Amino acid sequence: MASSSNTATYNTPCAACKFLRRKCVPDCIFAPYFPPEEPHKFANVHKIFGASNITKLLNDILPHQREDAVNSLAYEAEARVRDPVYGCVGAISFLQMQVERLQEELDAANADLIQYASSCNHRYPHQNMSSALPIQSTTTTQYTSQQAPRQIRPNNNAYYPTPSTFSFPWNDNNASGRGGAAGE
Amino acid sequence: MTLKGGTSQACAACKYQRRKCTSECLLAPYFPPDQPKRFRNAHRLFGVRNISKILEELDPSQKADAMRSIISQADIRDRFPVHGCLGVIRHYDYQIRQLQEELQAVHAQLALYRQQEMSAMPPYDPSQLQLQLGMPRPVDGHALFNQEDSDPQQYNSVNALPIASHPSYNSFCGNVTADYIDSKDNNLVNSFWIQQSCSNGNNSNDQIQMMGSQTDQLIGSQSMQQDVIQDYEFFDVINDRQSFIDLKENHESSSESSLIDTTQTLENIAENELKNAAACLTLTSVN
């Protein structure tokens, strides 16, 4: 009795092992990321991706990256459950269009600013209107014209191309190579 | 692997699984044999059985789009094993914020100069000034007055500005949508999950449905907000962001100083005109 009560308080099975109805071992790979208080998290992930695939994915990346990976997988699984057709790719397409629209608006506003500045310079040539020039931002140049994945959008005639121009600042490739265990 | 007696090649899915690719293969249209990596990515992330389960629940008209999104999602996960699509979404969200800030700054600058011109330039009519001084308007015109009189609309320049009526300006002012208001309030999760107008048949056409409230319970909007904030530390663009802020501050300070200069210059112009008028009066009275 004492041992069973000690067992009950010592090792609460994680949501994954609860769902899979198996014993939750101390070194369970799911336990840190699927707490028993969030059963829906693993349920969605298991439904869309499968536990074995998740295990392989987690084994292929470094331990300190697994939490981010699980959170992103949980997000994608939830998105796919809600929208079985587009999943989270629909959101990407929407945001991509928003970026393009904002960029067009910004270009138009800058053009207006240049036009206004030039007209003011014509009227008041002795006045310094250099501050009327559009703000030259390097940020959007870096991420829109060069690196924006403009190919991802619903297209009835083609598959979604991959964002080949992506270059995220974080080093997502710290993960170990395929088939190799992460440096645990 | 080729079919016996057939000329068609097995699809990448059947090749990978080393099975016979029949004409009824569901995956064959989406995984051509010359692109094995595409199927490997999809198989690694979803698995054949899960892909089949997803497709079974959909209408035939939706299967193509669903497969495209699955392939895209798998390719993104292959490229970004840790963050996957969520990283792409955060990247775009950050980009949208940057663009919004820039757009607001530009519009603020335009509004500032428009207001400056409206307030600093009272309507001026040299002929009225001469009438007040009791002088008839010279026929041949004094050289100085001719210059000021050449463009009576010169000082009514507000209407000449293309800014106020520019469609982009109006569209920006009119389209401060809930998306960006929410993003300003860091309620990002609400804007992430959008159903396309022709997506899964549950929505009517031309309707974009925001899945907001339920998403808060998923990963937790708080954690998402913190994750987004923490991601800023990962982005190298934090340096670009700071440089943008510095650049904006420099422009604002220079704009303020130019505003002061402009005001003083306009005052000098008005004073010179009065002096010229007085000089003309003096010369006329002498003659």
Short mmCIF file of C-alpha atoms in Angstrom, two decimals:
data_model
loop_
_atom_site.label_atom_id
_atom_site.label_comp_id
_atom_site.label_asym_id
_atom_site.label_seq_id
_atom_site.Cartn_x
_atom_site.Cartn_y
_atom_site.Cartn_z
CA MET A 1 0.00 0.00 0.00
CA ALA A 2 2.72 2.33 0.91
CA SER A 3 4.63 1.41 -2.21
CA SER A 4 1.60 1.94 -4.42
CA SER A 5 0.90 5.31 -2.88
CA ASN A 6 4.54 6.22 -3.24
CA THR A 7 4.42 5.12 -6.85
CA ALA A 8 1.33 7.16 -7.51
CA THR A 9 2.93 10.32 -6.19
CA TYR A 10 6.41 9.62 -7.54
CA ASN A 11 5.72 9.00 -11.21
CA THR A 12 2.61 10.56 -12.69
CA PRO A 13 2.34 9.35 -16.24
CA CYS A 14 2.65 12.01 -18.88
CA ALA A 15 -0.17 12.78 -21.27
CA ALA A 16 1.46 10.69 -23.97
CA CYS A 17 1.78 7.58 -21.88
CA LYS A 18 -1.72 8.09 -20.54
CA PHE A 19 -3.05 8.29 -24.07
CA LEU A 20 -1.03 5.33 -25.24
CA ARG A 21 -1.85 3.40 -22.06
CA ARG A 22 1.66 2.46 -21.31
CA LYS A 23 3.99 2.79 -18.41
CA CYS A 24 5.65 6.15 -18.21
CA VAL A 25 9.30 5.39 -17.62
CA PRO A 26 11.60 7.92 -15.95
CA ASP A 27 13.40 8.73 -19.19
CA CYS A 28 10.22 9.00 -21.26
CA ILE A 29 10.97 11.32 -24.16
CA PHE A 30 7.47 12.77 -24.12
CA ALA A 31 7.19 13.46 -20.41
CA PRO A 32 8.91 16.88 -20.30
CA TYR A 33 6.77 18.24 -23.14
CA PHE A 34 3.38 16.64 -22.69
CA PRO A 35 2.24 17.23 -19.14
CA PRO A 36 -0.78 15.28 -17.92
CA GLU A 37 -2.71 18.53 -17.54
CA GLU A 38 -2.78 19.00 -21.31
CA PRO A 39 -4.11 15.79 -22.78
CA HIS A 40 -5.43 17.48 -25.91
CA LYS A 41 -1.92 18.54 -26.88
CA PHE A 42 -0.66 15.02 -27.35
CA ALA A 43 -3.98 13.83 -28.69
CA ASN A 44 -3.76 16.25 -31.62
CA VAL A 45 -0.10 15.55 -32.25
CA HIS A 46 -0.70 11.84 -32.22
CA LYS A 47 -3.70 12.14 -34.49
CA ILE A 48 -1.89 14.13 -37.16
CA PHE A 49 1.70 12.98 -36.95
CA GLY A 50 1.76 9.82 -34.87
CA ALA A 51 3.78 9.07 -31.77
CA SER A 52 6.51 7.19 -33.61
CA ASN A 53 7.12 10.06 -36.00
CA ILE A 54 7.31 12.47 -33.10
CA THR A 55 9.81 10.23 -31.36
CA LYS A 56 12.00 10.13 -34.44
CA LEU A 57 11.79 13.89 -34.88
CA LEU A 58 12.72 14.55 -31.27
CA ASN A 59 15.62 12.12 -31.44
CA ASP A 60 16.97 13.96 -34.46
CA ILE A 61 17.30 17.33 -32.72
CA LEU A 62 19.23 18.60 -29.76
CA PRO A 63 17.62 18.32 -26.30
CA HIS A 64 17.44 22.07 -25.74
CA GLN A 65 15.52 22.46 -28.98
CA ARG A 66 12.93 19.81 -28.29
CA GLU A 67 10.57 22.02 -26.37
CA ASP A 68 10.35 24.48 -29.26
CA ALA A 69 9.93 21.62 -31.68
CA VAL A 70 7.11 20.08 -29.65
CA ASN A 71 5.36 23.42 -29.34
CA SER A 72 5.55 23.99 -33.07
CA LEU A 73 4.34 20.48 -33.79
CA ALA A 74 1.47 20.92 -31.37
CA TYR A 75 0.56 24.18 -33.09
CA GLU A 76 0.66 22.60 -36.52
CA ALA A 77 -1.37 19.63 -35.34
CA GLU A 78 -4.01 21.88 -33.84
CA ALA A 79 -4.13 23.88 -37.05
CA ARG A 80 -4.55 20.75 -39.10
CA VAL A 81 -7.32 19.48 -36.85
CA ARG A 82 -9.18 22.76 -37.23
CA ASP A 83 -8.53 23.07 -40.93
CA PRO A 84 -7.84 19.68 -42.49
CA VAL A 85 -7.36 21.16 -45.94
CA TYR A 86 -4.82 23.92 -45.40
CA GLY A 87 -3.71 23.58 -41.80
CA CYS A 88 -1.19 26.19 -40.77
CA VAL A 89 -0.14 26.75 -44.39
CA GLY A 90 -3.31 28.77 -44.86
CA ALA A 91 -2.13 31.17 -42.19
CA ILE A 92 1.23 31.43 -43.89
CA SER A 93 -0.42 32.33 -47.17
CA PHE A 94 -2.57 34.93 -45.49
CA LEU A 95 0.36 36.53 -43.73
CA GLN A 96 2.39 36.47 -46.91
CA MET A 97 -0.32 38.40 -48.70
CA GLN A 98 -0.47 40.87 -45.84
CA VAL A 99 3.25 41.45 -46.11
CA GLU A 100 3.00 42.09 -49.80
CA ARG A 101 0.09 44.44 -49.34
CA LEU A 102 1.88 46.41 -46.65
CA GLN A 103 4.99 46.60 -48.76
CA GLU A 104 3.00 48.04 -51.63
CA GLU A 105 1.40 50.59 -49.34
CA LEU A 106 4.76 51.53 -47.95
CA ASP A 107 6.21 51.98 -51.40
CA ALA A 108 3.28 54.19 -52.39
CA ALA A 109 3.60 56.27 -49.22
CA ASN A 110 7.31 56.71 -49.80
CA ALA A 111 6.62 57.79 -53.35
CA ASP A 112 4.18 60.39 -52.03
CA LEU A 113 6.77 61.57 -49.58
CA ILE A 114 9.36 61.96 -52.28
CA GLN A 115 6.89 63.81 -54.45
CA TYR A 116 5.93 66.09 -51.61
CA ALA A 117 9.55 66.73 -50.70
CA SER A 118 10.42 67.57 -54.27
CA SER A 119 7.50 69.96 -54.59
CA CYS A 120 8.44 71.68 -51.35
CA ASN A 121 12.01 72.00 -52.52
CA HIS A 122 10.69 73.63 -55.65
CA ARG A 123 8.75 76.19 -53.66
CA TYR A 124 11.29 76.81 -50.97
CA PRO A 125 14.67 76.04 -52.46
CA HIS A 126 16.42 77.70 -49.60
CA GLN A 127 14.73 75.49 -47.09
CA ASN A 128 16.27 72.26 -45.98
CA MET A 129 13.70 69.57 -46.71
CA SER A 130 15.99 66.61 -46.49
CA SER A 131 14.00 65.31 -43.56
CA ALA A 132 11.06 64.82 -45.88
CA LEU A 133 12.81 62.02 -47.65
CA PRO A 134 11.42 58.57 -46.93
CA ILE A 135 12.95 56.63 -44.13
CA GLN A 136 15.31 54.10 -45.58
CA SER A 137 14.72 50.95 -43.67
CA THR A 138 17.04 48.05 -44.07
CA THR A 139 14.84 45.64 -42.23
CA THR A 140 12.16 45.13 -44.79
CA THR A 141 14.75 45.06 -47.52
CA GLN A 142 16.37 42.18 -45.79
CA TYR A 143 13.27 40.17 -45.22
CA THR A 144 10.95 41.11 -48.04
CA SER A 145 12.69 41.69 -51.29
CA GLN A 146 15.35 39.12 -50.76
CA GLN A 147 14.10 36.53 -48.38
CA ALA A 148 10.32 36.63 -48.39
CA PRO A 149 8.95 33.29 -49.41
CA ARG A 150 6.56 34.65 -51.95
CA GLN A 151 5.86 31.34 -53.54
CA ILE A 152 3.69 29.86 -50.86
CA ARG A 153 0.15 30.60 -51.77
CA PRO A 154 -2.87 28.59 -52.74
CA ASN A 155 -2.50 27.78 -56.37
CA ASN A 156 -4.75 25.43 -58.14
CA ASN A 157 -2.17 24.72 -60.76
CA ALA A 158 0.95 23.97 -58.77
CA TYR A 159 2.16 22.56 -55.56
CA TYR A 160 3.26 24.85 -52.84
CA PRO A 161 6.94 25.50 -53.53
CA THR A 162 9.25 25.55 -50.61
CA PRO A 163 10.54 28.85 -49.35
CA SER A 164 13.97 28.37 -50.76
CA THR A 165 15.02 31.89 -49.96
CA PHE A 166 14.52 31.54 -46.25
CA SER A 167 17.42 32.40 -44.07
CA PHE A 168 16.28 32.71 -40.50
CA PRO A 169 18.69 34.25 -38.07
CA TRP A 170 18.39 31.45 -35.62
CA ASN A 171 20.46 28.42 -36.36
CA ASP A 172 17.78 25.84 -36.99
CA ASN A 173 20.37 23.46 -38.33
CA ASN A 174 22.04 22.89 -35.01
CA ALA A 175 20.04 19.70 -34.99
CA SER A 176 22.11 16.62 -35.55
CA GLY A 177 22.08 14.94 -38.89
CA ARG A 178 19.46 12.61 -40.01
CA GLY A 179 19.53 9.24 -38.41
CA GLY A 180 21.93 10.31 -35.79
CA ALA A 181 21.05 10.68 -32.19
CA ALA A 182 21.30 14.13 -30.76
CA GLY A 183 24.16 14.81 -28.48
CA GLU A 184 22.53 13.81 -25.27
CA MET B 1 10.18 -0.34 -59.55
CA THR B 2 8.18 -0.67 -62.73
CA LEU B 3 4.88 -2.32 -63.36
CA LYS B 4 4.97 -5.69 -65.09
CA GLY B 5 4.12 -5.26 -68.69
CA GLY B 6 3.52 -1.57 -68.17
CA THR B 7 5.44 1.48 -69.19
CA SER B 8 4.39 3.80 -66.37
CA GLN B 9 6.80 4.22 -63.53
CA ALA B 10 5.81 3.69 -59.92
CA CYS B 11 5.20 6.84 -57.91
CA ALA B 12 7.67 7.96 -55.29
CA ALA B 13 5.42 6.70 -52.50
CA CYS B 14 5.22 3.18 -53.87
CA LYS B 15 8.89 3.23 -54.71
CA TYR B 16 9.75 4.14 -51.16
CA GLN B 17 7.47 1.50 -49.74
CA ARG B 18 8.57 -1.00 -52.33
CA ARG B 19 5.13 -1.95 -53.37
CA LYS B 20 3.23 -2.17 -56.57
CA CYS B 21 1.90 1.13 -57.80
CA THR B 22 -1.54 0.56 -59.22
CA SER B 23 -3.72 2.94 -61.18
CA GLU B 24 -5.78 3.49 -58.04
CA CYS B 25 -2.85 4.70 -55.98
CA LEU B 26 -4.09 7.75 -54.07
CA LEU B 27 -0.66 9.29 -53.66
CA ALA B 28 0.61 8.83 -57.19
CA PRO B 29 -0.70 12.18 -58.50
CA TYR B 30 1.13 14.07 -55.76
CA PHE B 31 4.42 12.24 -55.54
CA PRO B 32 5.97 11.88 -58.96
CA PRO B 33 8.80 9.38 -59.21
CA ASP B 34 11.36 12.06 -60.04
CA GLN B 35 10.87 13.80 -56.68
CA PRO B 36 11.59 11.22 -54.01
CA LYS B 37 12.55 13.78 -51.39
CA ARG B 38 9.09 15.25 -51.39
CA PHE B 39 7.59 11.96 -50.32
CA ARG B 40 10.37 11.31 -47.84
CA ASN B 41 9.62 14.59 -46.10
CA ALA B 42 5.90 13.92 -46.01
CA HIS B 43 6.44 10.39 -44.85
CA ARG B 44 8.82 11.50 -42.12
CA LEU B 45 6.44 14.07 -40.72
CA PHE B 46 3.02 12.55 -41.25
CA GLY B 47 3.36 8.98 -42.36
CA VAL B 48 1.40 7.36 -45.15
CA ARG B 49 -1.39 6.20 -42.90
CA ASN B 50 -1.97 9.64 -41.40
CA ILE B 51 -1.96 11.26 -44.83
CA SER B 52 -4.52 8.73 -45.99
CA LYS B 53 -6.65 9.38 -42.92
CA ILE B 54 -6.60 13.10 -43.60
CA LEU B 55 -7.57 12.63 -47.22
CA GLU B 56 -10.37 10.22 -46.40
CA GLU B 57 -12.21 12.89 -44.42
CA LEU B 58 -12.20 15.37 -47.27
CA ASP B 59 -14.23 15.88 -50.37
CA PRO B 60 -12.58 14.87 -53.63
CA SER B 61 -12.41 18.52 -54.63
CA GLN B 62 -10.38 19.36 -51.54
CA LYS B 63 -7.85 16.59 -51.70
CA ALA B 64 -5.52 18.33 -54.10
CA ASP B 65 -5.26 21.44 -51.96
CA ALA B 66 -4.87 19.35 -48.85
CA MET B 67 -2.01 17.39 -50.37
CA ARG B 68 -0.30 20.56 -51.48
CA SER B 69 -0.49 21.97 -47.99
CA ILE B 70 0.77 18.71 -46.50
CA ILE B 71 3.70 18.64 -48.90
CA SER B 72 4.49 22.25 -48.18
CA GLN B 73 4.29 21.74 -44.45
CA ALA B 74 6.58 18.72 -44.67
CA ASP B 75 9.08 20.61 -46.79
CA ILE B 76 9.13 23.47 -44.33
CA ARG B 77 9.66 21.04 -41.47
CA ASP B 78 12.49 19.47 -43.41
CA ARG B 79 14.11 22.82 -43.87
CA PHE B 80 13.44 24.01 -40.33
CA PRO B 81 13.35 20.91 -38.15
CA VAL B 82 12.84 22.77 -34.88
CA HIS B 83 10.41 25.60 -35.60
CA GLY B 84 8.74 24.45 -38.78
CA CYS B 85 5.73 26.41 -39.96
CA LEU B 86 5.42 28.22 -36.67
CA GLY B 87 8.77 29.81 -37.26
CA VAL B 88 7.65 30.99 -40.68
CA ILE B 89 4.50 32.46 -39.18
CA ARG B 90 6.45 34.29 -36.52
CA HIS B 91 8.81 35.59 -39.15
CA TYR B 92 5.97 37.00 -41.19
CA ASP B 93 4.35 38.43 -38.11
CA TYR B 94 7.53 40.24 -37.23
CA GLN B 95 7.81 41.48 -40.78
CA ILE B 96 4.27 42.80 -40.67
CA ARG B 97 5.01 44.68 -37.48
CA GLN B 98 8.07 46.24 -39.05
CA LEU B 99 6.15 47.30 -42.11
CA GLN B 100 3.36 48.73 -40.01
CA GLU B 101 5.77 50.78 -37.99
CA GLU B 102 7.45 52.09 -41.09
CA LEU B 103 4.14 52.90 -42.69
CA GLN B 104 2.97 54.75 -39.63
CA ALA B 105 6.19 56.71 -39.52
CA VAL B 106 5.90 57.71 -43.15
CA HIS B 107 2.28 58.73 -42.78
CA ALA B 108 3.09 60.68 -39.66
CA GLN B 109 5.79 62.49 -41.53
CA LEU B 110 3.45 63.28 -44.39
CA ALA B 111 0.79 64.51 -42.01
CA LEU B 112 3.34 66.65 -40.23
CA TYR B 113 4.45 68.38 -43.38
CA ARG B 114 0.91 68.81 -44.56
CA GLN B 115 -0.08 70.38 -41.28
CA GLN B 116 3.02 72.51 -41.36
CA GLU B 117 2.17 73.87 -44.73
CA MET B 118 -1.42 74.50 -43.78
CA SER B 119 -0.56 76.44 -40.67
CA ALA B 120 2.49 78.32 -41.88
CA MET B 121 1.20 79.69 -45.16
CA PRO B 122 -1.72 82.15 -44.82
CA PRO B 123 -3.39 83.09 -48.08
CA TYR B 124 -1.61 86.11 -49.54
CA ASP B 125 -2.91 88.50 -52.12
CA PRO B 126 -0.60 91.34 -53.13
CA SER B 127 -3.43 93.20 -54.80
CA GLN B 128 -5.34 93.34 -51.52
CA LEU B 129 -2.29 94.75 -49.81
CA GLN B 130 -2.02 97.52 -52.41
CA LEU B 131 -5.68 98.37 -52.05
CA GLN B 132 -5.22 98.63 -48.31
CA LEU B 133 -2.36 101.02 -48.91
CA GLY B 134 -4.55 103.12 -51.20
CA MET B 135 -2.66 102.33 -54.32
CA PRO B 136 -4.04 101.20 -57.66
CA ARG B 137 -2.69 98.02 -59.00
CA PRO B 138 0.17 98.93 -61.36
CA VAL B 139 -0.54 98.02 -64.95
CA ASP B 140 2.98 97.27 -65.95
CA GLY B 141 3.56 95.82 -62.53
CA HIS B 142 6.44 96.35 -60.28
CA ALA B 143 8.96 93.58 -60.70
CA LEU B 144 8.69 92.47 -57.14
CA PHE B 145 4.92 92.22 -57.14
CA ASN B 146 4.83 90.43 -60.41
CA GLN B 147 6.79 87.62 -58.98
CA GLU B 148 4.46 87.15 -56.02
CA ASP B 149 1.43 87.56 -58.17
CA SER B 150 2.39 84.98 -60.70
CA ASP B 151 0.82 82.11 -58.82
CA PRO B 152 -2.09 83.12 -56.62
CA GLN B 153 -2.61 79.52 -55.68
CA GLN B 154 0.89 79.23 -54.41
CA TYR B 155 0.00 79.63 -50.79
CA ASN B 156 -3.11 77.53 -50.98
CA SER B 157 -1.06 74.43 -51.40
CA VAL B 158 -2.98 72.02 -49.26
CA ASN B 159 -5.30 71.06 -52.05
CA ALA B 160 -2.33 70.52 -54.31
CA LEU B 161 -0.94 67.83 -52.09
CA PRO B 162 -1.65 64.44 -53.50
CA ILE B 163 -1.35 62.89 -50.11
CA ALA B 164 -4.80 63.30 -48.71
CA SER B 165 -6.52 61.88 -51.70
CA HIS B 166 -4.04 59.13 -52.39
CA PRO B 167 -5.76 55.79 -52.34
CA SER B 168 -2.94 54.17 -50.45
CA TYR B 169 -3.22 56.73 -47.68
CA ASN B 170 -6.94 56.33 -47.47
CA SER B 171 -6.69 52.59 -47.64
CA PHE B 172 -4.22 52.57 -44.82
CA CYS B 173 -6.37 54.81 -42.67
CA GLY B 174 -9.44 52.86 -43.56
CA ASN B 175 -8.01 49.41 -43.24
CA VAL B 176 -6.64 49.42 -39.77
CA THR B 177 -8.10 46.02 -39.43
CA ALA B 178 -8.70 44.03 -36.39
CA ASP B 179 -5.75 41.90 -37.37
CA TYR B 180 -3.26 44.62 -36.78
CA ILE B 181 -5.05 46.08 -33.84
CA ASP B 182 -4.88 42.66 -32.31
CA SER B 183 -1.29 42.34 -33.23
CA LYS B 184 -0.62 45.62 -31.51
CA ASP B 185 -2.24 44.15 -28.47
CA ASN B 186 -0.03 41.10 -28.90
CA ASN B 187 -3.04 38.94 -29.49
CA LEU B 188 -1.22 37.25 -32.29
CA VAL B 189 -2.74 33.84 -32.03
CA ASN B 190 -6.08 35.15 -33.19
CA SER B 191 -4.71 36.16 -36.51
CA PHE B 192 -2.80 33.00 -37.25
CA TRP B 193 -5.46 30.57 -38.20
CA ILE B 194 -7.36 31.74 -41.20
CA GLN B 195 -9.63 29.75 -43.37
CA GLN B 196 -9.40 30.54 -46.98
CA SER B 197 -12.57 31.53 -48.73
CA CYS B 198 -12.72 28.32 -50.71
CA SER B 199 -11.12 26.08 -48.19
CA ASN B 200 -13.06 23.29 -46.66
CA GLY B 201 -16.55 24.10 -47.64
CA ASN B 202 -17.61 25.17 -44.19
CA ASN B 203 -17.36 28.85 -45.00
CA SER B 204 -19.28 30.81 -47.51
CA ASN B 205 -17.44 32.37 -50.36
CA ASP B 206 -15.54 35.61 -49.80
CA GLN B 207 -15.52 35.03 -46.09
CA ILE B 208 -12.37 34.83 -44.07
CA GLN B 209 -13.02 33.40 -40.67
CA MET B 210 -10.83 34.19 -37.72
CA MET B 211 -10.35 31.35 -35.32
CA GLY B 212 -9.56 33.31 -32.28
CA SER B 213 -10.85 32.43 -28.92
CA GLN B 214 -10.15 28.73 -28.96
CA THR B 215 -6.59 29.18 -30.04
CA ASP B 216 -5.80 30.92 -26.82
CA GLN B 217 -6.17 27.68 -24.98
CA LEU B 218 -3.87 25.74 -27.20
CA ILE B 219 -0.34 26.78 -26.74
CA GLY B 220 -1.44 29.66 -24.60
CA SER B 221 -1.49 33.16 -25.96
CA GLN B 222 0.71 34.23 -23.11
CA SER B 223 3.35 31.70 -23.96
CA MET B 224 3.04 32.61 -27.60
CA GLN B 225 3.56 36.24 -26.75
CA GLN B 226 6.56 35.37 -24.68
CA ASP B 227 7.82 33.09 -27.40
CA VAL B 228 7.49 35.85 -29.94
CA ILE B 229 9.29 38.25 -27.63
CA GLN B 230 11.96 35.65 -26.95
CA ASP B 231 12.30 35.02 -30.64
CA TYR B 232 13.29 38.61 -31.06
CA GLU B 233 16.45 37.67 -29.21
CA PHE B 234 17.16 35.02 -31.78
CA PHE B 235 16.63 37.29 -34.69
CA ASP B 236 19.71 39.07 -35.88
CA VAL B 237 17.30 41.68 -37.04
CA ILE B 238 17.18 43.04 -33.53
CA ASN B 239 20.20 45.07 -34.56
CA ASP B 240 18.38 46.19 -37.66
CA ARG B 241 15.38 47.05 -35.56
CA GLN B 242 17.47 49.20 -33.25
CA SER B 243 19.14 50.91 -36.17
CA PHE B 244 15.71 51.61 -37.63
CA ILE B 245 14.59 53.13 -34.34
CA ASP B 246 17.72 55.29 -34.21
CA LEU B 247 17.22 56.35 -37.78
CA LYS B 248 13.62 57.25 -37.10
CA GLU B 249 14.61 59.30 -34.07
CA ASN B 250 17.17 61.17 -36.11
CA HIS B 251 14.59 61.93 -38.73
CA GLU B 252 12.12 63.11 -36.16
CA SER B 253 14.62 65.40 -34.52
CA SER B 254 15.71 66.78 -37.85
CA SER B 255 12.08 67.26 -38.86
CA GLU B 256 11.47 69.26 -35.71
CA SER B 257 14.43 71.47 -36.37
CA SER B 258 13.40 71.93 -39.98
CA LEU B 259 9.93 72.92 -38.81
CA ILE B 260 11.45 75.67 -36.67
CA ASP B 261 13.61 76.78 -39.57
CA THR B 262 10.63 76.81 -41.89
CA THR B 263 8.59 78.94 -39.54
CA GLN B 264 11.35 81.45 -39.17
CA THR B 265 11.90 81.54 -42.91
CA LEU B 266 8.25 82.20 -43.58
CA GLU B 267 8.25 84.98 -41.06
CA ASN B 268 11.20 86.53 -42.82
CA ILE B 269 9.41 86.28 -46.14
CA ALA B 270 6.35 88.09 -44.81
CA GLU B 271 8.53 90.76 -43.27
CA ASN B 272 10.37 91.29 -46.52
CA GLU B 273 7.15 91.69 -48.40
CA LEU B 274 5.98 94.36 -46.05
CA LYS B 275 9.25 96.14 -46.44
CA ASN B 276 8.94 96.01 -50.17
CA ALA B 277 5.46 97.38 -50.00
CA ALA B 278 6.63 100.22 -47.81
CA ALA B 279 9.49 100.93 -50.15
CA CYS B 280 7.15 101.06 -53.10
CA LEU B 281 4.91 103.41 -51.24
CA THR B 282 7.82 105.64 -50.46
CA LEU B 283 8.99 105.71 -54.04
CA THR B 284 5.52 106.44 -55.34
CA SER B 285 4.96 109.25 -52.91
CA VAL B 286 8.29 110.78 -53.91
CA ASN B 287 7.31 110.67 -57.56
#
